[in-house]
Amino acid sequence: MIDYRKLINLIKEEKDKQGLTLEMLATKSGIARGTLNKLMSSSTKSIKMEHIAKLSNALGLQLTQLLEDEQSESDKLPPYWGYIRVASCTPSLKVANCVYNADKIIETALELNKKQVNVALFPELCITGYTCGDLLFQRTLLDSAVQQLIRISQETADTNLLIAVGLPLSVKSRLYNCAALINKGKLLAIVPKTYLPTYNEFYEGRYFAAAPQQNYTITIGNQQVLFGTKVLLEDQLCPELIVACEICEDVWVANPPSNNHTAAGATIVLNLSASNESAGKYNYRCDMVRMQSAKCIAGYVYCSCGPDESTSDTVFSAHNIIAEYGNVLAQSELFENNITMADIDVQFIVNERNKLYNYRPIPDGYDTVPFYSLPDNSEINRSYSPTPFVNKKHFDYVLKVQAHGLKRRLLHTHADKLVVGVSGGLDSTLALIACANALKLAGRPTSDIIAITMPCFGTTKRTLDNSLQLAQYMGATLMKIDIAKSVKQHLEDIKHDKTDVVLENAQARERTQILMDVANKFNGLVIGTGDLSELALGWCTYNGDQMSMYSVNCDIPKTLVKALVQYVASTSESKLAQILNDIADTPVSPELLPLNKGKLQQKTEDIIGPYKLHDFFLHKFTRMYYSRDKILRIACDTFPEYSPLEIEKWLNLFFKRFITQQYKRSSMPDGVRVGSVNLSPKTDWRMPSDVDMTAFVSKEN
């Protein structure tokens, strides 16, 4: 990025060397005097390249090469993936010693700048201390606070930080509890507190006035500064970063100002706080911050006073919290001056709002103030679960949702039987468990399950034995139908003798035909076994295993299917546990290619890649709406066991299959929704079947 301040300083030096006044320079350069005054004050908002060129020519300076060098540097901007590094800081403090407190704030800010922090938040009234009491009326303290605010601004001018600090400020004969927002040597805005607690240990109504309804401009030092609560600070180098501010009690009320701030566009809310400790308050405070970030679909940075405040009546713990859309990214230990940092994903926040915020009206009266940060995502202070769909807390819930969904369909259709194909694989095992659970809810015996195993050319002894043993153990009515003869006859009928996709799909469709016909014979429902990962990749045969009368696994990805089977095993009697664990340990395969001396010739993950990668890609693409490059970037951090080339290879395959196989999802049967990602065209995922994939697959692939 071009450093305009550096160029203006060079121009100032040359002007002084030549003994020119501003009037003389205005005449020589042809720039209006008023505009020139703004330029000389280094107001980057006013500077244009044509101004630099005119001033350079007027003074005989050769700035062309310098501009080229600066432009070259701007082409080397650090990578940006939507992550904004924020810090919630409670440095050491001396009550009523504004100089000492400013020293610590400046020291902390300079340290944070080295750590590539973009937004730094300090506690409520941190320049004076929150617990000054009636000293807040003293002109000495109030003047010192303003002087130190200006010094903080000046001494952090060379950082990339947006800094928020707290101080008392007298405006139009009213004293306000304020947050001051600073960036690159400039006071951007002053935000006063809206709700003043005057109950129990708090008596702010004694000292402060509540924030005015409308914004206006005030003068601090030699700067004109926006004053009010309806203020948005918008990063000119990162348009998704829009910051708003509220103070302590503001978030404890029924309708916090941040509700409107975020509806107006703020993606990160800062809260300067002085929240003292009492029994149980720690968890309540954390839950409140977390839930406010969820309700507002925002990042929420909360910073509270620390143990150096006066303990005459209360104790403060420096409980600092950083949350993002309902998740606490980081929080501090209590009773320690600290710096708590995290990277908030503002791109994800915007992605989510694009989907969910259309109904929210935009509030009136907001002013936007520009600032300049430089997000550097070379290193991301963030980790992601390699199995985003797998959460042990949800296992019982998923099993119950499956069972209740199937029970409702069973009762509605008045079906006598549930018909399910069992292969000895993970998906059919989980479907069989769901059938058993649904019948139990309906007060019916598991013998109402017709479990059909249909071995053919690629069926191994291991999977066949497991399918038979599992069906018998579950008390299902078992049918074994070898389909090899009928498939051969079909292939002969269509005069096909190759080992290819026709051979594979013929088996899948033969099995589906049997399931459908048996269901007709016994007034049954064919229960689909295919999972979410297979639907995403189109790893299913159209009008084969893609089709059923009701699907119980359609919202459950492969990684979660395996985890659920293992979970049921861990809670089951030893014989059943042994069967389930062996099924979980069996390589995933459709078992469609003929065996070679009894050995499996087809392993799904050797062909289409690891399911744990595909499930990760699926979650980040359909749930987070991340770009292809961002998915690749975080996958490389999340899966160090794979090389970046391997990850990119499977990511390209994921997009190719996901996009080209949409037609299979467009005609999928009804099924149970259990999670945040669903590919049914009837509920969540609506995508044409003929989308061009160019934007999602690298040119090299």
XYZ file of C-alpha atoms in Angstrom:
701
model
C 0.000 0.000 0.000
C 1.339 3.440 -0.927
C 2.490 5.330 2.186
C 1.032 8.763 1.451
C 2.217 10.105 4.792
C 5.820 9.407 3.815
C 5.384 11.248 0.510
C 3.749 14.276 2.152
C 6.576 14.450 4.688
C 9.122 14.529 1.836
C 7.129 17.316 0.187
C 7.004 19.281 3.477
C 10.765 18.995 3.910
C 11.407 20.281 0.388
C 8.908 23.124 0.843
C 10.708 24.251 3.985
C 14.116 23.954 2.299
C 12.942 26.252 -0.496
C 11.409 28.671 2.011
C 7.959 28.471 0.472
C 4.783 29.387 2.284
C 1.611 27.386 1.766
C 0.218 30.297 -0.272
C 3.251 30.211 -2.565
C 3.100 26.404 -2.930
C -0.605 26.576 -3.743
C 0.130 29.063 -6.532
C 3.014 26.998 -7.976
C 1.159 23.674 -7.844
C -2.269 24.904 -8.870
C -3.859 23.216 -5.830
C -6.481 25.193 -3.909
C -5.273 26.530 -0.557
C -7.970 24.698 1.424
C -7.135 21.386 -0.230
C -3.437 21.989 0.356
C -4.060 22.550 4.074
C -5.737 19.150 4.286
C -2.902 17.491 2.378
C -0.266 18.987 4.633
C -2.115 17.593 7.669
C -1.556 14.122 6.173
C -5.271 13.476 5.850
C -4.988 10.293 3.804
C -8.661 10.473 2.939
C -7.993 13.704 0.961
C -4.792 12.688 -0.841
C -4.933 11.642 -4.477
C -2.116 10.614 -6.772
C -2.701 13.726 -8.930
C -1.985 15.900 -5.869
C 1.311 14.127 -5.269
C 2.275 14.583 -8.935
C 1.443 18.332 -8.951
C 3.342 19.006 -5.723
C 6.293 16.961 -6.926
C 6.507 18.957 -10.171
C 6.102 22.276 -8.388
C 9.007 21.518 -6.058
C 11.191 19.807 -8.666
C 11.135 16.511 -6.767
C 11.695 13.172 -8.492
C 9.118 11.000 -6.718
C 8.383 8.757 -9.720
C 10.748 5.978 -8.654
C 9.587 6.187 -5.058
C 5.977 5.850 -6.208
C 6.896 2.852 -8.332
C 8.655 1.265 -5.359
C 5.665 1.946 -3.140
C 3.277 0.518 -5.738
C 5.486 -2.548 -6.033
C 5.187 -3.003 -2.282
C 1.397 -2.693 -2.517
C 1.419 -5.646 -4.907
C 3.006 -7.702 -2.136
C 0.138 -7.373 0.296
C -0.060 -10.241 2.800
C -2.623 -12.967 2.118
C -6.125 -12.338 3.378
C -8.772 -15.029 3.949
C -11.215 -13.077 6.079
C -9.520 -13.430 9.463
C -9.212 -10.371 11.680
C -6.906 -10.655 14.664
C -8.441 -9.065 17.726
C -7.054 -8.635 21.212
C -8.823 -8.000 24.489
C -6.273 -6.445 26.843
C -6.221 -5.658 30.531
C -2.784 -4.154 31.320
C -1.653 -3.169 34.790
C -3.220 0.034 36.101
C -2.970 2.653 38.818
C -6.264 4.238 39.797
C -6.335 7.957 38.850
C -2.810 7.865 37.342
C -3.584 8.596 33.701
C 0.057 8.882 32.628
C 0.946 5.448 33.996
C -2.160 3.913 32.517
C -1.483 5.477 29.106
C 2.094 4.181 29.263
C 0.808 0.637 29.716
C -1.807 1.001 26.979
C 0.812 2.292 24.518
C 3.284 -0.412 25.515
C 0.616 -3.082 24.988
C -0.484 -1.609 21.673
C 3.053 -1.606 20.282
C 3.469 -5.214 21.384
C 0.177 -6.180 19.716
C 1.178 -4.512 16.459
C 4.185 -6.833 16.245
C 1.780 -9.750 16.552
C -0.236 -8.605 13.519
C -3.257 -7.617 15.638
C -5.832 -5.504 13.808
C -8.231 -4.495 16.587
C -7.200 -3.917 20.208
C -9.710 -3.375 23.002
C -9.015 -2.055 26.498
C -11.355 -1.878 29.532
C -13.998 0.653 30.484
C -12.508 3.921 31.805
C -9.055 2.352 31.497
C -7.224 5.695 31.150
C -8.384 6.840 34.611
C -9.434 3.559 36.187
C -13.058 2.611 36.724
C -13.023 2.953 40.513
C -12.062 6.654 40.848
C -15.320 7.529 42.594
C -15.937 11.258 43.073
C -12.508 12.034 41.605
C -14.315 11.687 38.274
C -15.623 15.236 38.896
C -12.083 16.605 39.264
C -10.903 18.780 36.376
C -7.336 17.607 36.963
C -8.293 13.993 36.295
C -10.565 14.802 33.340
C -7.944 17.015 31.634
C -5.252 14.412 32.194
C -7.439 11.736 30.651
C -7.896 13.790 27.472
C -4.200 14.640 27.294
C -3.261 10.978 27.597
C -5.874 9.989 25.021
C -4.159 12.333 22.544
C -0.751 10.906 23.515
C -1.982 7.341 22.993
C -3.198 8.384 19.567
C 0.111 10.014 18.650
C 2.365 7.243 19.932
C 0.429 4.479 18.160
C 0.225 6.355 14.847
C 2.613 3.997 13.081
C 0.683 0.847 13.970
C -2.002 -0.947 11.971
C -4.260 -1.080 15.009
C -7.768 0.126 15.557
C -7.627 0.850 19.297
C -10.557 1.289 21.679
C -9.880 2.811 25.100
C -12.190 4.044 27.859
C -12.215 7.446 29.533
C -14.585 9.969 31.154
C -15.267 12.929 28.872
C -17.107 16.200 29.506
C -19.187 17.237 26.485
C -21.588 20.220 26.532
C -21.656 20.308 30.331
C -22.398 16.593 30.625
C -19.979 13.939 31.796
C -20.030 10.754 29.736
C -18.532 7.301 30.153
C -16.898 6.893 26.750
C -15.019 4.633 24.400
C -12.488 6.393 22.165
C -11.619 4.783 18.830
C -8.128 5.491 17.484
C -6.330 4.581 14.265
C -3.044 5.800 12.783
C -2.757 8.873 14.978
C -6.325 9.976 14.515
C -9.284 10.046 16.890
C -12.015 8.484 14.784
C -14.991 8.554 17.126
C -16.119 8.824 20.713
C -18.922 6.441 21.709
C -20.698 7.215 25.030
C -22.378 4.598 27.195
C -26.115 4.228 26.726
C -27.281 2.353 29.838
C -25.918 3.467 33.212
C -26.251 0.931 36.041
C -27.343 2.529 39.283
C -28.207 -0.467 41.431
C -26.460 -2.729 43.951
C -22.719 -1.933 43.809
C -23.044 0.346 40.771
C -23.811 4.062 40.956
C -22.871 5.421 37.530
C -25.960 7.611 37.493
C -24.184 9.707 40.112
C -21.445 10.599 37.627
C -22.502 10.146 34.039
C -25.196 11.168 31.581
C -26.692 8.620 29.201
C -25.689 8.815 25.553
C -27.546 11.336 23.389
C -29.996 10.060 20.780
C -28.185 11.555 17.785
C -24.569 11.802 16.668
C -22.767 15.141 16.439
C -19.197 16.417 16.164
C -16.986 17.582 19.011
C -13.450 18.954 19.190
C -10.667 17.132 21.015
C -7.282 18.806 20.786
C -7.142 20.018 17.181
C -9.344 17.248 15.812
C -13.005 17.202 14.894
C -14.367 13.905 16.223
C -17.721 12.158 15.746
C -19.567 11.744 19.067
C -22.472 9.334 19.497
C -23.511 5.716 19.645
C -24.608 5.238 16.019
C -21.108 4.876 14.675
C -19.655 2.275 12.329
C -15.928 2.109 11.667
C -15.228 0.602 8.261
C -11.824 -0.769 7.309
C -10.829 0.549 3.875
C -8.500 -2.385 3.265
C -10.927 -5.062 4.406
C -14.542 -4.174 3.572
C -15.963 -7.054 5.650
C -14.497 -5.499 8.815
C -16.998 -3.025 10.206
C -16.627 -2.262 13.909
C -19.114 -0.868 16.401
C -18.907 -0.291 20.119
C -20.971 -0.532 23.288
C -19.998 -0.298 26.933
C -20.511 -2.817 29.738
C -24.132 -2.513 30.919
C -25.238 -1.961 27.333
C -25.046 -5.699 26.666
C -26.800 -6.695 29.910
C -30.087 -5.037 28.962
C -32.993 -6.554 27.027
C -32.257 -4.662 23.804
C -28.513 -3.976 23.586
C -27.283 -1.261 21.207
C -25.311 -3.987 19.419
C -28.606 -5.336 18.051
C -28.910 -2.190 15.963
C -25.162 -1.880 15.333
C -25.050 -5.276 13.679
C -28.290 -4.726 11.777
C -26.618 -1.578 10.412
C -23.660 -3.653 9.224
C -21.163 -4.065 12.056
C -19.404 -7.431 11.875
C -17.426 -7.015 15.104
C -18.749 -5.442 18.296
C -16.390 -4.179 20.982
C -17.465 -3.985 24.609
C -15.357 -2.030 27.087
C -16.466 -3.313 30.461
C -16.002 -3.089 34.203
C -17.711 -6.220 35.425
C -16.865 -7.105 38.997
C -16.884 -10.655 40.298
C -19.522 -12.416 42.352
C -20.426 -16.065 42.726
C -21.748 -17.514 39.472
C -21.195 -14.343 37.448
C -18.267 -15.774 35.465
C -20.347 -18.400 33.638
C -23.328 -16.091 33.189
C -21.123 -13.391 31.674
C -19.509 -15.829 29.267
C -22.886 -17.233 28.183
C -24.247 -13.738 27.672
C -21.365 -12.686 25.418
C -21.546 -15.945 23.500
C -25.284 -15.666 22.945
C -25.121 -12.001 21.931
C -22.573 -12.928 19.266
C -24.965 -15.661 18.120
C -28.062 -13.445 18.002
C -26.207 -10.708 16.142
C -24.267 -13.090 13.849
C -21.124 -11.197 14.763
C -17.765 -11.274 16.382
C -17.971 -9.965 19.941
C -14.894 -8.791 21.849
C -15.392 -8.204 25.550
C -12.751 -6.630 27.799
C -13.115 -6.074 31.532
C -11.213 -4.276 34.256
C -8.615 -6.176 36.224
C -7.358 -6.782 39.749
C -5.487 -3.431 39.932
C -8.776 -1.555 40.329
C -9.686 -0.465 43.854
C -10.979 -3.274 46.041
C -12.713 -0.975 48.533
C -16.055 -2.512 47.630
C -15.616 -4.866 44.683
C -13.040 -7.050 42.943
C -12.493 -7.117 39.182
C -11.030 -10.166 37.483
C -10.005 -9.101 33.944
C -12.403 -11.616 32.431
C -11.822 -11.109 28.718
C -13.869 -13.006 26.124
C -13.757 -13.275 22.337
C -16.756 -14.908 20.677
C -17.851 -15.516 17.093
C -21.416 -16.388 16.157
C -22.178 -18.384 19.284
C -18.717 -19.880 19.795
C -16.204 -18.692 22.377
C -12.884 -18.523 20.557
C -10.827 -17.468 23.572
C -11.199 -16.259 27.121
C -8.783 -15.331 29.869
C -7.936 -16.783 33.216
C -9.421 -14.776 36.061
C -7.537 -12.302 38.251
C -4.572 -11.832 35.919
C -3.698 -8.831 33.792
C -3.702 -10.371 30.359
C -3.891 -10.192 26.598
C -6.460 -12.515 25.036
C -6.196 -12.930 21.264
C -8.138 -14.725 18.542
C -8.802 -14.500 14.817
C -12.422 -13.701 13.972
C -13.620 -14.816 10.543
C -15.549 -11.800 9.260
C -16.004 -13.428 5.853
C -17.948 -16.237 7.497
C -20.063 -13.687 9.365
C -20.899 -11.923 6.100
C -21.576 -15.269 4.387
C -24.037 -16.189 7.110
C -25.750 -12.818 7.045
C -26.143 -12.967 3.275
C -28.364 -15.958 3.945
C -30.123 -14.913 7.151
C -30.181 -11.107 7.399
C -32.409 -10.126 4.500
C -35.419 -9.688 6.769
C -33.708 -7.219 9.126
C -34.368 -3.536 8.377
C -31.337 -1.237 8.362
C -31.524 1.264 11.254
C -31.381 4.997 10.492
C -28.966 7.597 11.781
C -25.653 5.760 11.512
C -22.437 7.483 10.447
C -19.552 5.548 8.925
C -15.947 6.462 9.669
C -13.103 4.965 7.595
C -9.966 3.478 9.110
C -7.015 1.489 7.817
C -5.793 -1.845 9.032
C -3.734 -4.441 7.171
C -4.954 -7.985 7.931
C -2.173 -10.534 7.510
C -3.385 -14.119 7.281
C 0.043 -15.635 6.626
C -0.487 -17.396 9.931
C -4.010 -17.980 11.200
C -4.526 -18.013 14.964
C -7.348 -20.455 14.572
C -7.808 -24.216 14.454
C -10.603 -26.282 12.940
C -11.847 -29.717 13.867
C -10.841 -32.285 11.231
C -14.261 -33.878 11.803
C -16.665 -30.907 11.909
C -19.780 -33.114 11.826
C -18.717 -35.330 14.737
C -19.719 -34.109 18.193
C -20.113 -36.694 20.953
C -22.667 -34.497 22.707
C -25.021 -34.959 19.758
C -24.840 -38.745 19.283
C -27.960 -39.605 21.286
C -29.804 -36.698 19.693
C -29.013 -37.854 16.138
C -30.132 -41.403 16.891
C -33.380 -40.110 18.408
C -34.114 -37.806 15.474
C -33.579 -40.678 13.055
C -35.900 -42.931 15.050
C -38.666 -40.352 15.505
C -38.574 -39.325 11.849
C -38.911 -42.921 10.691
C -41.580 -43.702 13.288
C -43.729 -40.829 11.988
C -43.422 -42.041 8.391
C -44.151 -45.615 9.458
C -47.365 -44.631 11.250
C -48.481 -42.289 8.481
C -48.144 -44.909 5.731
C -49.591 -47.730 7.861
C -46.702 -49.888 6.659
C -46.492 -53.411 8.051
C -42.764 -53.804 7.465
C -39.537 -51.836 7.162
C -37.461 -53.256 4.327
C -33.718 -52.570 4.406
C -30.797 -53.967 2.458
C -27.949 -55.012 4.748
C -24.437 -55.315 3.335
C -22.231 -55.521 6.404
C -21.147 -51.935 5.775
C -21.473 -48.820 7.906
C -24.469 -47.208 6.221
C -26.781 -50.208 6.215
C -25.757 -50.938 9.814
C -26.814 -47.473 10.972
C -30.043 -47.744 8.962
C -30.821 -51.070 10.630
C -30.217 -49.492 14.058
C -32.591 -46.657 13.127
C -35.263 -49.163 12.075
C -34.975 -51.006 15.378
C -35.189 -47.748 17.363
C -38.229 -46.557 15.375
C -40.112 -49.811 15.914
C -39.347 -49.652 19.623
C -40.868 -46.145 19.754
C -43.910 -47.438 17.894
C -44.291 -50.374 20.302
C -43.666 -52.940 17.580
C -41.260 -55.908 17.389
C -38.004 -55.795 15.422
C -39.253 -58.800 13.489
C -41.175 -56.187 11.478
C -37.823 -55.387 9.870
C -37.156 -57.379 6.715
C -33.382 -57.324 6.413
C -32.245 -58.512 2.991
C -28.625 -59.360 2.216
C -27.885 -59.692 -1.487
C -24.368 -60.993 -2.154
C -22.872 -60.815 -5.624
C -19.509 -60.769 -7.434
C -17.619 -58.533 -4.987
C -19.138 -59.563 -1.675
C -16.529 -60.701 0.858
C -17.031 -63.339 3.516
C -16.367 -60.717 6.198
C -19.163 -58.366 5.171
C -21.607 -61.197 4.403
C -21.049 -62.781 7.815
C -21.411 -59.445 9.569
C -24.666 -58.638 7.759
C -26.159 -62.011 8.683
C -25.033 -61.894 12.310
C -26.208 -58.296 12.789
C -29.673 -58.922 11.334
C -30.094 -62.041 13.455
C -28.908 -60.301 16.622
C -31.313 -57.387 16.031
C -34.226 -59.808 15.693
C -35.002 -58.843 12.112
C -36.663 -61.135 9.614
C -33.683 -62.157 7.474
C -33.681 -62.864 3.754
C -30.581 -63.892 1.802
C -30.880 -63.500 -1.977
C -27.826 -64.133 -4.159
C -28.192 -61.800 -7.134
C -25.270 -63.059 -9.229
C -27.447 -65.205 -11.481
C -30.034 -62.489 -12.173
C -27.357 -59.869 -12.848
C -25.586 -62.173 -15.291
C -28.875 -62.816 -17.043
C -29.536 -59.094 -17.299
C -26.081 -58.427 -18.751
C -26.612 -61.195 -21.269
C -29.969 -59.692 -22.196
C -28.372 -56.345 -23.004
C -25.332 -58.066 -24.570
C -22.743 -56.571 -22.202
C -19.657 -58.519 -21.146
C -17.262 -55.877 -19.767
C -16.136 -55.259 -16.192
C -17.095 -51.623 -15.977
C -19.649 -49.208 -14.573
C -22.476 -51.082 -16.302
C -21.561 -54.215 -14.337
C -21.420 -52.204 -11.112
C -24.655 -50.295 -11.584
C -26.542 -53.397 -12.708
C -25.948 -54.886 -9.255
C -27.091 -51.734 -7.471
C -30.258 -51.516 -9.530
C -31.000 -55.227 -9.121
C -30.785 -54.823 -5.356
C -33.103 -51.818 -5.430
C -35.627 -53.733 -7.546
C -35.650 -56.579 -5.040
C -36.117 -54.199 -2.112
C -38.990 -52.406 -3.831
C -40.754 -55.596 -4.867
C -40.417 -57.171 -1.408
C -41.814 -53.964 0.093
C -44.806 -54.194 -2.253
C -45.292 -57.847 -1.339
C -45.355 -57.233 2.421
C -46.835 -53.698 2.517
C -43.469 -52.326 3.565
C -41.329 -49.200 3.303
C -37.920 -49.406 1.619
C -35.491 -47.635 3.945
C -32.628 -45.832 2.183
C -29.148 -46.367 3.581
C -27.091 -43.824 1.576
C -25.336 -41.136 3.598
C -24.708 -37.417 3.118
C -21.124 -37.868 1.894
C -22.268 -40.224 -0.851
C -24.971 -37.754 -1.894
C -22.447 -34.906 -1.976
C -20.064 -36.854 -4.179
C -22.743 -38.602 -6.208
C -21.167 -41.897 -5.083
C -24.390 -43.792 -5.645
C -26.201 -45.387 -8.581
C -28.996 -43.306 -10.052
C -32.235 -45.236 -9.561
C -30.239 -47.769 -7.610
C -29.096 -47.167 -4.046
C -29.887 -43.482 -4.700
C -33.605 -44.348 -4.480
C -35.781 -45.508 -1.569
C -39.136 -44.758 0.050
C -37.640 -43.012 3.066
C -33.994 -42.269 3.838
C -32.658 -42.231 7.396
C -28.976 -41.486 6.685
C -29.321 -38.765 4.050
C -28.265 -36.017 6.474
C -25.438 -37.947 8.139
C -21.940 -37.813 6.587
C -19.673 -40.843 6.513
C -17.435 -39.691 9.380
C -20.485 -39.328 11.620
C -21.984 -42.644 10.444
C -18.821 -44.410 11.584
C -18.731 -42.508 14.878
C -22.378 -43.383 15.589
C -21.835 -47.089 14.894
C -18.834 -47.052 17.224
C -20.876 -45.193 19.846
C -23.687 -47.759 19.732
C -21.016 -50.465 20.030
C -19.621 -48.794 23.156
C -23.065 -48.917 24.804
C -24.018 -52.432 23.695
C -23.645 -55.972 24.996
C -20.341 -57.630 24.052
C -21.600 -59.785 21.165
C -23.288 -56.865 19.398
C -20.341 -54.614 20.200
C -18.000 -57.111 18.554
C -20.064 -57.156 15.345
C -20.413 -53.370 15.217
C -16.719 -52.724 15.870
C -15.718 -55.148 13.123
C -18.076 -53.380 10.718
C -16.530 -50.039 11.699
C -13.058 -51.456 11.026
C -13.978 -52.822 7.595
C -12.646 -50.785 4.628
C -15.419 -48.792 2.943
C -16.306 -50.419 -0.379
C -19.355 -50.872 -2.629
C -18.070 -54.420 -3.268
C -19.186 -54.380 -6.901
C -16.058 -55.606 -8.705
C -15.367 -59.382 -8.731
C -13.074 -60.650 -5.965
C -9.524 -61.719 -6.720
C -8.885 -64.985 -4.862
C -11.465 -63.933 -2.277
C -9.837 -60.520 -1.745
C -11.493 -57.133 -2.111
C -10.586 -55.290 -5.310
C -12.385 -52.030 -4.638
C -11.791 -49.571 -1.789
C -13.825 -46.396 -2.032
C -11.279 -44.072 -0.453
C -8.556 -45.230 -2.859
C -10.782 -44.091 -5.721
C -12.431 -40.888 -4.528
C -10.177 -39.926 -1.618
C -10.466 -39.919 2.192
C -13.954 -39.310 3.517
C -12.573 -37.200 6.338
C -11.254 -34.735 3.744
C -14.471 -34.743 1.744
C -16.607 -34.234 4.836
C -14.368 -31.318 5.817
C -14.682 -29.832 2.319
C -18.450 -30.356 2.375
C -18.871 -28.592 5.708
C -16.745 -25.593 4.758
C -18.374 -25.249 1.326
C -22.055 -25.726 2.135
C -22.170 -24.617 5.788
C -19.526 -21.868 5.897
C -19.740 -20.866 2.214
C -15.954 -20.587 2.055
C -14.219 -20.012 -1.251
C -12.267 -22.837 -2.841
C -8.922 -21.201 -2.020
C -9.878 -20.620 1.601
C -10.948 -24.253 2.015
C -7.613 -25.353 0.586
C -5.733 -22.990 2.912
C -7.331 -24.170 6.134
C -7.377 -27.837 5.060
C -3.604 -27.703 4.681
C -3.372 -26.458 8.297
C -5.920 -28.969 9.580
C -4.528 -32.100 7.889
C -0.714 -32.029 8.159
C -0.661 -35.765 7.384
C -1.507 -34.922 3.772
C 0.648 -32.854 1.430
C -0.872 -29.672 -0.048
C -0.790 -31.346 -3.477
C -2.795 -34.318 -2.157
C -5.334 -32.046 -0.527
C -5.732 -29.953 -3.673
C -6.147 -33.119 -5.761
C -9.013 -34.388 -3.606
C -10.523 -30.898 -3.305
C -10.699 -30.607 -7.081
C -12.308 -34.033 -7.262
C -14.805 -32.999 -4.575
C -15.918 -29.977 -6.593
C -16.072 -31.905 -9.866
C -18.272 -34.575 -8.363
C -20.337 -32.228 -6.181
C -21.262 -30.033 -9.135
C -21.746 -32.687 -11.823
C -23.764 -35.049 -9.597
C -26.444 -32.567 -8.540
C -29.048 -34.364 -10.687
C -28.964 -37.310 -8.285
C -29.786 -35.022 -5.375
C -32.525 -33.250 -7.346
C -34.570 -36.459 -7.333
C -33.725 -37.789 -3.890
C -36.459 -39.273 -1.667
C -37.722 -37.856 1.612
C -35.399 -38.272 4.531
C -34.552 -37.221 8.085
C -32.807 -33.907 8.643
C -30.502 -34.003 11.682
C -27.772 -31.373 11.237
C -26.799 -27.994 9.815
C -25.930 -29.350 6.359
C -28.676 -30.841 4.225
C -28.604 -31.424 0.475
C -32.307 -32.027 -0.105
C -33.694 -29.703 -2.823
C -36.940 -29.562 -0.825
C -35.399 -27.920 2.230
C -31.865 -26.571 2.049
C -29.787 -27.022 -1.086
C -31.130 -25.686 -4.344
C -28.662 -25.821 -7.199
C -29.115 -26.321 -10.948
C -27.903 -29.634 -12.320
C -25.937 -27.948 -15.109
C -23.681 -25.507 -13.218
C -20.302 -24.700 -14.778
C -17.466 -25.810 -12.496
C -14.730 -23.506 -13.840
C -14.693 -21.209 -10.805
C -14.258 -24.095 -8.373
C -11.607 -26.297 -9.982
C -8.018 -25.174 -10.558
C -6.929 -24.832 -14.165
C -4.232 -27.460 -13.689
C -6.875 -30.115 -12.997
